[in-house]
XYZ file of C-alpha atoms in Angstrom:
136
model
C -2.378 5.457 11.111
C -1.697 6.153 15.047
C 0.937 3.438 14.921
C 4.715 4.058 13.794
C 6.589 1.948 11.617
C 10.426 0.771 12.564
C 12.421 -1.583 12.033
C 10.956 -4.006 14.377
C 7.588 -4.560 13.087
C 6.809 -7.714 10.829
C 5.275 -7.314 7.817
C 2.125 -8.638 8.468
C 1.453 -6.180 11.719
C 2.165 -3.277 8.968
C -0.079 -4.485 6.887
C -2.767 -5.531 10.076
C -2.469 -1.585 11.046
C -2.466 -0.358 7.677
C -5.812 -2.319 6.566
C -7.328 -1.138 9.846
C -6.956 2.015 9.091
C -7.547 2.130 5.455
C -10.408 -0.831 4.676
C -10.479 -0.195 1.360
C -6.586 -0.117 0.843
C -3.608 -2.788 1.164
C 0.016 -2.568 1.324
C 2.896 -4.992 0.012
C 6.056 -5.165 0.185
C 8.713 -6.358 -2.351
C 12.385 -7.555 -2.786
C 12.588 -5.106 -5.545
C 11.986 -1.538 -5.464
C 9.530 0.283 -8.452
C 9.744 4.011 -9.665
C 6.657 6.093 -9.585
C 3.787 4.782 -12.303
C 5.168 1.669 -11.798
C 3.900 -2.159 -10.370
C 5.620 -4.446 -8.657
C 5.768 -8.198 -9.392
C 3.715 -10.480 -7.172
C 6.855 -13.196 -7.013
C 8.485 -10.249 -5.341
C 6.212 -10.080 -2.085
C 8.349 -10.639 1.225
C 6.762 -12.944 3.514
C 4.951 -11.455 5.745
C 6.633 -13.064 9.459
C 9.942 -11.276 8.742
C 10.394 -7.578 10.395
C 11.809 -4.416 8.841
C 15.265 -5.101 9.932
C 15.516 -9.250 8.733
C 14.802 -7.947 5.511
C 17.005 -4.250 4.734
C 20.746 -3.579 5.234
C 20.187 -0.852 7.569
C 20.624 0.423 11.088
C 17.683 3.266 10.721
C 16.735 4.504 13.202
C 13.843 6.618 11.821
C 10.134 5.539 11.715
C 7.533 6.226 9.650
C 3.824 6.985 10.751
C 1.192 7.299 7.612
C -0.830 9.739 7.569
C -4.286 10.504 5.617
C -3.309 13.336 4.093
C 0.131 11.891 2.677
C 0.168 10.354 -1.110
C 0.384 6.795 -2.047
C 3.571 8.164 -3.446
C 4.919 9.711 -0.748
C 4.783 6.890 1.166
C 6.158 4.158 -1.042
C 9.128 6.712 -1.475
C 9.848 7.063 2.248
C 9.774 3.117 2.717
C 12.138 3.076 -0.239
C 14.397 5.651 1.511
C 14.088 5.079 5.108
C 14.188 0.868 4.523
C 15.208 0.395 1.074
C 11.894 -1.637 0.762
C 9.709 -1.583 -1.730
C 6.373 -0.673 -1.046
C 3.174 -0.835 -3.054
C -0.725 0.436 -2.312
C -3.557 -1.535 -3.769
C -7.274 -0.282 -3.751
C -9.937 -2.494 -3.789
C -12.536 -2.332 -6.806
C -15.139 -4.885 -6.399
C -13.833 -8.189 -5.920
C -9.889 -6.908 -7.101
C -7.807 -5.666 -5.613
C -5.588 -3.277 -8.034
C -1.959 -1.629 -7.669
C -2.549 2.046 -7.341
C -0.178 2.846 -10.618
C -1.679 5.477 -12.452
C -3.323 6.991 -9.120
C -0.497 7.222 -7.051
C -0.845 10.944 -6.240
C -4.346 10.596 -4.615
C -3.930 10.892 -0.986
C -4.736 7.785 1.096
C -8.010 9.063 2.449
C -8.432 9.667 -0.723
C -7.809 6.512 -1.921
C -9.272 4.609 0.114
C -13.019 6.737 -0.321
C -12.565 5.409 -3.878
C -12.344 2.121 -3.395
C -15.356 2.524 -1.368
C -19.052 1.547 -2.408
C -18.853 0.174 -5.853
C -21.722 -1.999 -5.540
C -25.097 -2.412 -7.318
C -27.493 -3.807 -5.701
C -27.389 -7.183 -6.460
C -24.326 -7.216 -4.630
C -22.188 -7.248 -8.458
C -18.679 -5.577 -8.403
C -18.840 -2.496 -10.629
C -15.138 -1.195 -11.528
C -15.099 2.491 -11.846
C -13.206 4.601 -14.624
C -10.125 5.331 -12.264
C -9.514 1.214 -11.701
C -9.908 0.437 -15.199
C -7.098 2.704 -16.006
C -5.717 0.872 -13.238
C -6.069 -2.437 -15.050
C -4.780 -1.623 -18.465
C-alpha cells in the first residue's frame, strides 16, 4: 500500500486504499480489540465517516504504511498499538467474505493470491480447504 495511515484518515479511505491494493482482501475496524486466532463481532464495526483520531484516545503521531510482505497479524497488532483500534482482515472465498482467523500468519500478498480464482466455470463459488477452516 503506497499510502500511509494516520490519524487523519476516515475509515472508509483506509479501507478504499486497502481494497485497491489487495482485491481479494478487506479490512474492518472494531470498538473492541481481538487477540491473535481470534474474530471480531460485526456489531462492533466503526462507521466508516469517522477518522483515526474521532475514534482512539491518542495523540500518535506515528503512521502506518502496509506492506505485502507484512502478516495479517502484524498488522492488526500495529493498529492495536499505534491506535488502540481493532483491526480485522477478511479474504474473499467465492461469494464470502471470511475473517482471516486461523490464517493470520500468511502474508497479505499472500493472502490475497488465495482468495484469488476460486471459480469453476459455471461461474459457482468453490471454497477452498484454508476458508473452510476459516468457517468452522
Amino acid at each position: 500500500m503506497k499510502n500511509m495511515i494516520d490519524l487523519n484518515k476516515t475509515i472508509s479511505a483506509i479501507q478504499q486504499e486497502f481494497q485497491k491494493e489487495y482485491p481479494n482482501l478487506k479490512i474492518e475496524f472494531y470498538k473492541e480489540l481481538h487477540s491473535e486466532g481470534e474474530g471480531s463481532m460485526k456489531d462492533h464495526i466503526i462507521n466508516g465517516d469517522l477518522t483515526i483520531a474521532d475514534i482512539t484516545n491518542t495523540n500518535s503521531d506515528k503512521t502506518i504504511t502496509p506492506t505485502p510482505e507484512m502478516t495479517v497479524n502484524e498488522l492488526e497488532n500495529v493498529f492495536a498499538e499505534y491506535f488502540k483500534l481493532g483491526a480485522q482482515v477478511f479474504r474473499k472465498s467465492g461469494i464470502v467474505w471470511l475473517q482471516t482467523t486461523t490464517s493470520d500468519d500468511l502474508t497479505l500478498a499472500e493472502q490475497n493470491q488465495t482468495g484469488d480464482g476460486y471459480k469453476d466455470n459455471d461461474d459457482d463459488e468453490i471454497v477452498d480447504a484454508m476458508d473452510r477452516q476459516e468457517l468452522e
